[in-house]
Amino acid sequence: MQFTNVVSGGTMVQDIPSEIGTKINHRAYHPVQIEPDSTLVRLLVANRASVLSSHHQAVEKLGNGLKIAARSEDGVVEALERTDGKFGLFVQWHPEAMTDRAHRDAIYGALIRACARSN
């Protein structure tokens, strides 16, 4: 997600604890609020999720062609999506390491379906 944001012209918060604070531990499970008009809310069929993160950097200025799909309670951007109608879902967390199988399957299933459509 961070790479996509930067190559799209965005910028990064270099260190969440020193620049934003420690209200949320971004190196553990924590809640995120999902935007109501996002692909992510349709995939997870929920407007909140508990996600497993392991990061100390975050999106600062949003890159071109991207929109915010989820944030943590401290305002840190946790998910991005493309705005051009093509599939592009970028999450700051690690669904592959999460115990919530439905969450993991929803995200990876969407990626697999998008790849299958591109053939």
Tab-separated table of C-alpha atoms in Angstrom:
chain	number	residue	atom	x	y	z
A	1	MET	CA	0.000	0.000	0.000
A	2	GLN	CA	2.768	2.438	0.924
A	3	PHE	CA	4.652	1.840	-2.342
A	4	THR	CA	1.494	2.366	-4.410
A	5	ASN	CA	0.760	5.612	-2.612
A	6	VAL	CA	4.272	7.008	-3.129
A	7	VAL	CA	4.546	6.062	-6.823
A	8	SER	CA	1.143	7.733	-7.279
A	9	GLY	CA	2.544	11.008	-5.956
A	10	GLY	CA	1.621	10.634	-2.303
A	11	THR	CA	3.760	11.053	0.779
A	12	MET	CA	4.362	9.068	3.944
A	13	VAL	CA	4.316	9.566	7.682
A	14	GLN	CA	7.768	8.197	8.517
A	15	ASP	CA	7.054	7.136	12.115
A	16	ILE	CA	3.528	6.814	13.492
A	17	PRO	CA	4.467	6.775	17.203
A	18	SER	CA	6.508	9.988	17.053
A	19	GLU	CA	4.346	11.858	14.515
A	20	ILE	CA	0.809	10.667	15.337
A	21	GLY	CA	1.010	8.988	18.737
A	22	THR	CA	0.599	5.633	20.410
A	23	LYS	CA	-3.171	5.505	21.020
A	24	ILE	CA	-3.334	2.579	18.580
A	25	ASN	CA	-0.705	-0.167	18.480
A	26	HIS	CA	-0.087	-0.544	14.744
A	27	ARG	CA	1.952	-3.688	15.349
A	28	ALA	CA	-0.944	-5.814	16.625
A	29	TYR	CA	-4.654	-6.422	16.099
A	30	HIS	CA	-6.627	-3.169	16.154
A	31	PRO	CA	-9.975	-1.925	14.804
A	32	VAL	CA	-10.444	-0.030	11.550
A	33	GLN	CA	-13.439	1.922	10.274
A	34	ILE	CA	-14.301	1.093	6.668
A	35	GLU	CA	-15.640	3.767	4.321
A	36	PRO	CA	-19.293	3.197	3.323
A	37	ASP	CA	-18.734	3.753	-0.414
A	38	SER	CA	-15.761	1.413	-0.712
A	39	THR	CA	-15.138	-1.895	-2.416
A	40	LEU	CA	-13.771	-3.064	0.932
A	41	VAL	CA	-17.099	-2.542	2.734
A	42	ARG	CA	-18.843	-4.615	0.049
A	43	LEU	CA	-16.244	-7.394	0.262
A	44	LEU	CA	-16.252	-7.651	4.058
A	45	VAL	CA	-19.970	-6.817	4.451
A	46	ALA	CA	-19.029	-4.716	7.470
A	47	ASN	CA	-18.149	-1.140	8.286
A	48	ARG	CA	-15.587	-2.140	10.942
A	49	ALA	CA	-12.970	-4.843	11.150
A	50	SER	CA	-10.272	-5.999	13.515
A	51	VAL	CA	-7.043	-6.224	11.529
A	52	LEU	CA	-3.509	-7.441	12.202
A	53	SER	CA	-0.914	-4.799	11.393
A	54	SER	CA	2.833	-4.550	11.691
A	55	HIS	CA	3.853	-1.096	10.518
A	56	HIS	CA	5.240	2.194	11.776
A	57	GLN	CA	4.769	4.242	8.586
A	58	ALA	CA	1.526	5.433	7.046
A	59	VAL	CA	0.010	7.428	4.208
A	60	GLU	CA	0.278	11.168	4.765
A	61	LYS	CA	-0.726	12.868	1.494
A	62	LEU	CA	-2.897	10.655	-0.706
A	63	GLY	CA	-1.521	9.741	-4.129
A	64	ASN	CA	-3.307	10.499	-7.416
A	65	GLY	CA	-6.028	8.077	-8.466
A	66	LEU	CA	-6.463	6.645	-4.965
A	67	LYS	CA	-9.110	6.988	-2.289
A	68	ILE	CA	-9.165	6.045	1.364
A	69	ALA	CA	-11.087	2.849	2.089
A	70	ALA	CA	-10.371	2.455	5.828
A	71	ARG	CA	-8.800	4.290	8.775
A	72	SER	CA	-7.879	3.390	12.309
A	73	GLU	CA	-9.310	5.353	15.244
A	74	ASP	CA	-6.218	7.605	15.345
A	75	GLY	CA	-6.814	8.646	11.725
A	76	VAL	CA	-4.086	6.512	10.160
A	77	VAL	CA	-5.015	5.380	6.648
A	78	GLU	CA	-5.308	1.600	6.688
A	79	ALA	CA	-6.639	0.806	3.195
A	80	LEU	CA	-6.682	2.437	-0.229
A	81	GLU	CA	-8.531	1.758	-3.479
A	82	ARG	CA	-8.114	2.886	-7.058
A	83	THR	CA	-10.580	5.484	-8.322
A	84	ASP	CA	-10.461	4.633	-12.038
A	85	GLY	CA	-12.879	1.707	-11.803
A	86	LYS	CA	-10.181	-0.943	-12.138
A	87	PHE	CA	-9.534	-3.343	-9.284
A	88	GLY	CA	-6.972	-2.059	-6.852
A	89	LEU	CA	-7.358	-2.747	-3.136
A	90	PHE	CA	-4.363	-1.980	-0.932
A	91	VAL	CA	-4.411	-2.810	2.781
A	92	GLN	CA	-1.943	-1.854	5.489
A	93	TRP	CA	-2.654	-5.025	7.458
A	94	HIS	CA	-1.727	-8.675	6.937
A	95	PRO	CA	-4.812	-10.739	6.027
A	96	GLU	CA	-2.570	-13.756	5.345
A	97	ALA	CA	-1.645	-13.861	9.053
A	98	MET	CA	-5.121	-13.241	10.442
A	99	THR	CA	-7.259	-15.893	12.102
A	100	ASP	CA	-10.481	-14.499	10.574
A	101	ARG	CA	-10.770	-16.809	7.569
A	102	ALA	CA	-13.818	-15.048	6.104
A	103	HIS	CA	-11.911	-11.748	6.096
A	104	ARG	CA	-8.854	-13.338	4.511
A	105	ASP	CA	-10.915	-15.190	1.903
A	106	ALA	CA	-12.897	-12.065	0.978
A	107	ILE	CA	-9.764	-10.050	0.221
A	108	TYR	CA	-7.813	-12.771	-1.562
A	109	GLY	CA	-10.934	-14.001	-3.356
A	110	ALA	CA	-11.463	-10.513	-4.792
A	111	LEU	CA	-7.853	-10.470	-6.006
A	112	ILE	CA	-8.220	-13.887	-7.648
A	113	ARG	CA	-11.486	-12.872	-9.358
A	114	ALA	CA	-9.872	-9.650	-10.647
A	115	CYS	CA	-6.933	-11.650	-12.049
A	116	ALA	CA	-9.286	-14.140	-13.720
A	117	ARG	CA	-11.204	-11.274	-15.388
A	118	SER	CA	-8.000	-9.810	-16.798
A	119	ASN	CA	-7.243	-12.902	-18.932
